[in-house]
mmCIF file of C-alpha atoms in Angstrom:
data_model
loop_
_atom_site.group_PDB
_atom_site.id
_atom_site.type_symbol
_atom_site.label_atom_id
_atom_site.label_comp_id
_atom_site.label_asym_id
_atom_site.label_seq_id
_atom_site.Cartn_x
_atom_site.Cartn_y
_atom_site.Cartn_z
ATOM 1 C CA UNK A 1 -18.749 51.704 24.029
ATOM 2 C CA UNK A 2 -16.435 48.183 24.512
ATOM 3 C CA UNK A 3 -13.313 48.752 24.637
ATOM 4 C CA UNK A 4 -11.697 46.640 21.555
ATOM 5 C CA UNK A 5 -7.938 45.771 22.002
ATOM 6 C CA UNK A 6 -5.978 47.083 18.961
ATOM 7 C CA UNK A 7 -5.176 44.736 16.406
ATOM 8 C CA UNK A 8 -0.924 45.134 16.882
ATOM 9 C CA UNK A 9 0.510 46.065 13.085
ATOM 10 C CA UNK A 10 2.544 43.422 13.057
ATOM 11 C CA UNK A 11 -0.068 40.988 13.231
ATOM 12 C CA UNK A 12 -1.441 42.303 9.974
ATOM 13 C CA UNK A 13 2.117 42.523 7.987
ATOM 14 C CA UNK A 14 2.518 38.437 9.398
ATOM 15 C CA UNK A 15 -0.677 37.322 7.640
ATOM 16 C CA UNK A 16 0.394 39.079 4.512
ATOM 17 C CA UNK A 17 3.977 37.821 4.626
ATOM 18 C CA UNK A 18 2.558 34.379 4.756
ATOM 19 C CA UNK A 19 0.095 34.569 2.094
ATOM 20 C CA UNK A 20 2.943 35.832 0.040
ATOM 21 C CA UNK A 21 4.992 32.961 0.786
ATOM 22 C CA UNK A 22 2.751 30.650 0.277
ATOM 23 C CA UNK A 23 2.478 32.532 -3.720
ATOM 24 C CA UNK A 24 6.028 31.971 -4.365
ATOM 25 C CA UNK A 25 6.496 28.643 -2.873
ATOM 26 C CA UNK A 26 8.458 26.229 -5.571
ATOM 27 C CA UNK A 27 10.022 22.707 -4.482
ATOM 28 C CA UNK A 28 12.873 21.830 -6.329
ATOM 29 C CA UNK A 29 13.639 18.377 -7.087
ATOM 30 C CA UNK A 30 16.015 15.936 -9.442
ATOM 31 C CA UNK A 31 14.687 14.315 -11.826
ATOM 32 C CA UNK A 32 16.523 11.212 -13.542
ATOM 33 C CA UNK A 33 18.185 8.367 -13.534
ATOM 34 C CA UNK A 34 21.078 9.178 -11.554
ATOM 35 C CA UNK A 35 24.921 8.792 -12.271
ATOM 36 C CA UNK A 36 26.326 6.121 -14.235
ATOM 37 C CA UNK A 37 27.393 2.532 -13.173
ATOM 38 C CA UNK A 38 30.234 1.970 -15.523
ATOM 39 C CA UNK A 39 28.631 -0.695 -17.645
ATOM 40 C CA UNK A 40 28.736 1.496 -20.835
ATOM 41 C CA UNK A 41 27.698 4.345 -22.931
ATOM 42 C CA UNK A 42 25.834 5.359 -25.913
ATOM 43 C CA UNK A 43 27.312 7.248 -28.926
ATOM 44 C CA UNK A 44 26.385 11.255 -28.904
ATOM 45 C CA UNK A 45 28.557 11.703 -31.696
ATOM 46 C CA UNK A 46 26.988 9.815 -35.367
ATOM 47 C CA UNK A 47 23.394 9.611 -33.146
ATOM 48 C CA UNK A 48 21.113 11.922 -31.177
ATOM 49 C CA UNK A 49 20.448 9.890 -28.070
ATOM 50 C CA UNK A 50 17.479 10.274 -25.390
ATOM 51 C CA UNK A 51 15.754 8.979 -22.365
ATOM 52 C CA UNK A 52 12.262 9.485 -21.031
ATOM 53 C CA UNK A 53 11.448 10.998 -17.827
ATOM 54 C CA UNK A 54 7.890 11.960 -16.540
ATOM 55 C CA UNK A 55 6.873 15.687 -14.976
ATOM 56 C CA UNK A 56 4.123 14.197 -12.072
ATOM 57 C CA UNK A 57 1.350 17.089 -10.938
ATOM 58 C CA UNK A 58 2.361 20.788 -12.271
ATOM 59 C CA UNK A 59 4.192 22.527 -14.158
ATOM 60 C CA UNK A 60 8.118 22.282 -13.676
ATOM 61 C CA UNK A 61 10.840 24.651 -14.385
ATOM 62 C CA UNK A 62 13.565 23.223 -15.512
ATOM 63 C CA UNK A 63 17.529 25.475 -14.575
ATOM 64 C CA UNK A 64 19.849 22.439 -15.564
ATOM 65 C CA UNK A 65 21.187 19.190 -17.215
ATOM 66 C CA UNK A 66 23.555 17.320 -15.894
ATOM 67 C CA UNK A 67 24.688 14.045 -17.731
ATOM 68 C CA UNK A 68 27.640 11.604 -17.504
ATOM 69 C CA UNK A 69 30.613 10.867 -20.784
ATOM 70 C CA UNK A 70 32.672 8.470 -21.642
ATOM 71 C CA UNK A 71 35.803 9.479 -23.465
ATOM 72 C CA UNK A 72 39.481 8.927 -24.348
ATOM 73 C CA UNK A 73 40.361 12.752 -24.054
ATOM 74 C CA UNK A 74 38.735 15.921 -22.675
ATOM 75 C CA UNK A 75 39.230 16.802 -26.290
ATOM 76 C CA UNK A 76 36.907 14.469 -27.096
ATOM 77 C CA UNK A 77 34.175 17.057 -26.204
ATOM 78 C CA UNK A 78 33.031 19.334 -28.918
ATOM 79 C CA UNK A 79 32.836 22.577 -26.763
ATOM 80 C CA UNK A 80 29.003 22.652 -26.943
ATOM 81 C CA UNK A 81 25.557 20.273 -26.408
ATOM 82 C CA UNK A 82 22.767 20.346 -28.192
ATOM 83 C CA UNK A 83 19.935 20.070 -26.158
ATOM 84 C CA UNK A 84 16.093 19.525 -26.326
ATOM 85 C CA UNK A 85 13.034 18.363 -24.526
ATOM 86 C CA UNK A 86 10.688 16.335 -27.044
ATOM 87 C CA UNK A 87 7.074 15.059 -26.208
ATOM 88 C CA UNK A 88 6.426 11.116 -25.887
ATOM 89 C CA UNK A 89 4.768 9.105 -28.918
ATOM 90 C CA UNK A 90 3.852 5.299 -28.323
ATOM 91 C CA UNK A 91 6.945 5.453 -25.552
ATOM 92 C CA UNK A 92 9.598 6.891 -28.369
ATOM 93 C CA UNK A 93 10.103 10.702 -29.173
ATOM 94 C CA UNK A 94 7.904 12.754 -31.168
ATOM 95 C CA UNK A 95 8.776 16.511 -31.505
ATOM 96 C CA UNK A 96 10.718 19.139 -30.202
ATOM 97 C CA UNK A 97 9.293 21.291 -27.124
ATOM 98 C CA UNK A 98 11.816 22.956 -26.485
ATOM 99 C CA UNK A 99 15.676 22.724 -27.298
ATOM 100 C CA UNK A 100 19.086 25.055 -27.603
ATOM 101 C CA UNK A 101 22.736 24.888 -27.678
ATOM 102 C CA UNK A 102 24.728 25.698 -24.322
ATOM 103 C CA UNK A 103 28.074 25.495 -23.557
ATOM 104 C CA UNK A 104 28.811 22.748 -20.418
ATOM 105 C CA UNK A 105 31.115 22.782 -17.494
ATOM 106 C CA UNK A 106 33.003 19.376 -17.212
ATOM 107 C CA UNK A 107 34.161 17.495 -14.317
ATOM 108 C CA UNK A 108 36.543 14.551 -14.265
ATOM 109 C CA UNK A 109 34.645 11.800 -12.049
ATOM 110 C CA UNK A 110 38.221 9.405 -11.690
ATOM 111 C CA UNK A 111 36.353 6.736 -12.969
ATOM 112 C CA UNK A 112 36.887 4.776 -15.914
ATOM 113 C CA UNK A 113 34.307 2.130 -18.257
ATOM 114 C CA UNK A 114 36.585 -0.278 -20.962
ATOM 115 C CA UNK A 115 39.261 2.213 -20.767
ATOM 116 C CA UNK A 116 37.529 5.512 -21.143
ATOM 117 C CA UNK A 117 37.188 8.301 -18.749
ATOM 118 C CA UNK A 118 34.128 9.300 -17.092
ATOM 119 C CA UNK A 119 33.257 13.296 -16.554
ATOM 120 C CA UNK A 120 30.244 14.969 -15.533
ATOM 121 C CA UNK A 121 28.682 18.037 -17.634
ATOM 122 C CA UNK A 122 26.454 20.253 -16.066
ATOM 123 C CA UNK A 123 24.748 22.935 -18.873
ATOM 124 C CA UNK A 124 22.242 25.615 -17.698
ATOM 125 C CA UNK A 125 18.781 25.651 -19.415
ATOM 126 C CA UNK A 126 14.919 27.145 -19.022
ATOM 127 C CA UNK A 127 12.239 25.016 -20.102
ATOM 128 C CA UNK A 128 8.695 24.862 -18.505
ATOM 129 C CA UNK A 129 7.198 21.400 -18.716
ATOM 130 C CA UNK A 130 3.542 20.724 -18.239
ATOM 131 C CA UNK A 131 2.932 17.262 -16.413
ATOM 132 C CA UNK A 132 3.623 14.602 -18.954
ATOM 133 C CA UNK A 133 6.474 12.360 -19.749
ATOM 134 C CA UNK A 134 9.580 14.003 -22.170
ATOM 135 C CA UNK A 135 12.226 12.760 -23.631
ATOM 136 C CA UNK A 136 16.153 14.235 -22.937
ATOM 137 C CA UNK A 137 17.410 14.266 -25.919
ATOM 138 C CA UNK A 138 21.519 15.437 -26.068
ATOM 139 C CA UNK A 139 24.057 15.347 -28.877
ATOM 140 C CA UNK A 140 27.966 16.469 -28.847
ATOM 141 C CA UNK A 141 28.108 19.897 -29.992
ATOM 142 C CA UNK A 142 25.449 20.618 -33.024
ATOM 143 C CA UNK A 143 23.105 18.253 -34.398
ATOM 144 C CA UNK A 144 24.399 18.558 -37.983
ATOM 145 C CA UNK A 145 28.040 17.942 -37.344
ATOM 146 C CA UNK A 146 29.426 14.502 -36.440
ATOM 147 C CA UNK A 147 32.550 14.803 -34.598
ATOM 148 C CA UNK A 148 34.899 12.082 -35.330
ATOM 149 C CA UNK A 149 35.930 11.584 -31.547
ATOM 150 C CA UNK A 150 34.840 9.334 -28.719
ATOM 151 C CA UNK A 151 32.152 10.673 -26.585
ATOM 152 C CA UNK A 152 29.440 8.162 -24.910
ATOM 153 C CA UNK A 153 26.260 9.275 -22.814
ATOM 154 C CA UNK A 154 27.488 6.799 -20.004
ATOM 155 C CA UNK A 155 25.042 4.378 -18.523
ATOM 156 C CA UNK A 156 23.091 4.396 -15.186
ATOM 157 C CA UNK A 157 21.940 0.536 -16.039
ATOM 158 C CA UNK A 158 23.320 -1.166 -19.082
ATOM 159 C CA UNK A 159 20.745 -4.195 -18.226
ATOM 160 C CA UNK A 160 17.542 -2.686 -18.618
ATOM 161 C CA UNK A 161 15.858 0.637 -19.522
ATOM 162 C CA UNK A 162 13.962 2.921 -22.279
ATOM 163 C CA UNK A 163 16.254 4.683 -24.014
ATOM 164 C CA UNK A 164 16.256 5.451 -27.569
ATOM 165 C CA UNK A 165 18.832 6.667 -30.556
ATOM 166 C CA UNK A 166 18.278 8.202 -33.973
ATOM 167 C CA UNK A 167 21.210 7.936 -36.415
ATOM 168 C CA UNK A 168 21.866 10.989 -37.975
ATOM 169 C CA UNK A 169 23.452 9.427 -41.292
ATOM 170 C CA UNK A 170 20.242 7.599 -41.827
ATOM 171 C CA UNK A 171 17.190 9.499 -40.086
ATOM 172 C CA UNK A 172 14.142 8.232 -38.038
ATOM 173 C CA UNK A 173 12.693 6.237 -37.405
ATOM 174 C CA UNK A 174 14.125 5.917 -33.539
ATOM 175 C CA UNK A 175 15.334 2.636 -32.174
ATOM 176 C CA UNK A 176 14.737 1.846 -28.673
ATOM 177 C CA UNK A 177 17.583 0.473 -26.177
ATOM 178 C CA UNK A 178 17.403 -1.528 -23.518
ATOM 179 C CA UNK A 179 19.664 0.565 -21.238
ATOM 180 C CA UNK A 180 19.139 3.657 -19.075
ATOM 181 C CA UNK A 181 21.075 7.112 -19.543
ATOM 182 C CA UNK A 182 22.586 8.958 -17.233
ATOM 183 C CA UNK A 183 21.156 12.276 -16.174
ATOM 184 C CA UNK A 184 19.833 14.375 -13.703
ATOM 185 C CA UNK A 185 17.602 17.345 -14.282
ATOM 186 C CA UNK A 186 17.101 20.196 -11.674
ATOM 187 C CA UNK A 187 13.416 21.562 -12.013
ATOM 188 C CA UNK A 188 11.412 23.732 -9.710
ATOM 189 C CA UNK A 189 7.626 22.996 -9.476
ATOM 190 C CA UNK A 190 5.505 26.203 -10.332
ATOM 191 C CA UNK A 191 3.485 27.552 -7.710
ATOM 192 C CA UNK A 192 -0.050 25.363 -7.249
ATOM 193 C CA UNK A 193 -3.352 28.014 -8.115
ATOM 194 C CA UNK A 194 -4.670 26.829 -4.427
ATOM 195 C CA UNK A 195 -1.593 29.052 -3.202
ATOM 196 C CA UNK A 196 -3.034 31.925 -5.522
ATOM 197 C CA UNK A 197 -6.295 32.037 -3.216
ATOM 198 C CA UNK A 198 -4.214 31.436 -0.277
ATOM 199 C CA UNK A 199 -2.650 35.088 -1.020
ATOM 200 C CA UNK A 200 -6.048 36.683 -1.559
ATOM 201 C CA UNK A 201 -7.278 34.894 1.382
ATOM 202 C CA UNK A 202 -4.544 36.833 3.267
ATOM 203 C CA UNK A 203 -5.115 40.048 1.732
ATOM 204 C CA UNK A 204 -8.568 39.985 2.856
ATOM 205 C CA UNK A 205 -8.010 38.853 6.301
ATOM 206 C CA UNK A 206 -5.401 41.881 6.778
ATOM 207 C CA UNK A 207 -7.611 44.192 5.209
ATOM 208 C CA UNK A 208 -10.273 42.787 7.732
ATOM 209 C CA UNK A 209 -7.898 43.396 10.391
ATOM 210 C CA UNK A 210 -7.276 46.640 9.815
ATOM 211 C CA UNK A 211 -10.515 48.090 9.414
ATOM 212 C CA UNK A 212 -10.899 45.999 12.744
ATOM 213 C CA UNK A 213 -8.395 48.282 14.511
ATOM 214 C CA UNK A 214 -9.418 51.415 12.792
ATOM 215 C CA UNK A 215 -12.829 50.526 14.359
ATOM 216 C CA UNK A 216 -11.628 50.315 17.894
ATOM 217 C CA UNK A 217 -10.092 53.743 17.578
ATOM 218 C CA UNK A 218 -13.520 55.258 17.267
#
């Protein structure tokens, strides 16, 4: 009989570990416009404002918002943000896919727009987003209050953009601006289906390779 050199274990636990891998691969990215340039803000108290964004290939998993106010006062913030993801409609939102209330963590930036102070607010979310384009949509504390403060989503380009606002006194219909909102959203991309076979493909081959060196026992 030929003598068959034994398949080592370890060989067999590296193509499972891989195909593995491969499964729970995610790539996490920012989506957004970025921080602010101090050329303005929009009103988050009287209006719920928004900006579009697009998800590009699969599904992402959105963990956090991060956004950019202007304000006279850290009291200025209401203690809370309403939150939501809506769908796009003839490039102005639609509906709701998603949304909640969360409590933010604020940061003072040291930068100032026409005498307000800038902070950052990072809030902690979980929203899965087929590939499409959304709409952020944020408002100081809940939608149906309107806090008699100053509190501005701050700019990333007060020149040019898609951004949109919905006065809450008066309801829809939106009304588009030409300005872009500051925000960044961290999102993980789900894991491809082609990774899915990847992981049977290396269950089979270590199955193979086992019966392989079971065979050269005998």
């Amino acid at each position: 009989m030929e003598d068959r050199p034994e398949v080592p274990k370890k060989s067999i636990f590296a193509v499972s570990a891989l195909g593995l891998l491969m499964c729970g691969a995610a790539h996490a990215g920012i989506i957004g416009n970025g921080p602010p340039n101090q050329s303005g803000g929009s009103d988050l108290n009287s209006f719920l404002e928004a900006d579009d964004f697009v998800i590009a290939a699969t599904t992402a998993h959105v963990s956090q918002i991060k956004f950019w106010a202007l304000q006279s006062s850290p009291a200025d913030f209401a203690g809370s943000v309403d939150w939501a993801f809506y769908s796009d409609l003839a490039g102005f939102p639609n509906a709701a896919v998603v949304s909640g209330n969360a409590s933010a963590t604020s940061t003072a930036t040291g930068n100032t727009t026409f005498g307000l102070d800038e902070f950052s607010y990072t809030l902690g979310v979980n929203a899965s987003l087929a590939p499409g384009t959304y709409w952020l949509v944020l408002h100081n504390g809940p939608s149906n209050t309107l806090p008699a403060t100053s509190f501005y989503w701050a700019w990333s380009n007060g020149d040019a953009g898609n951004s949109a606002s919905l006065d809450l006194s008066a309801g829809p219909p939106w009304a588009g601006n030409s300005a872009e909102l500051a925000f960044e959203l961290t999102a993980a991309n789900a894991p491809e289906p082609v990774s899915m076979s990847l992981v049977a493909g290396g269950t089979l081959a270590a199955w193979l390779l086992r019966r392989r060196a079971k065979g050269s026992k005998g």
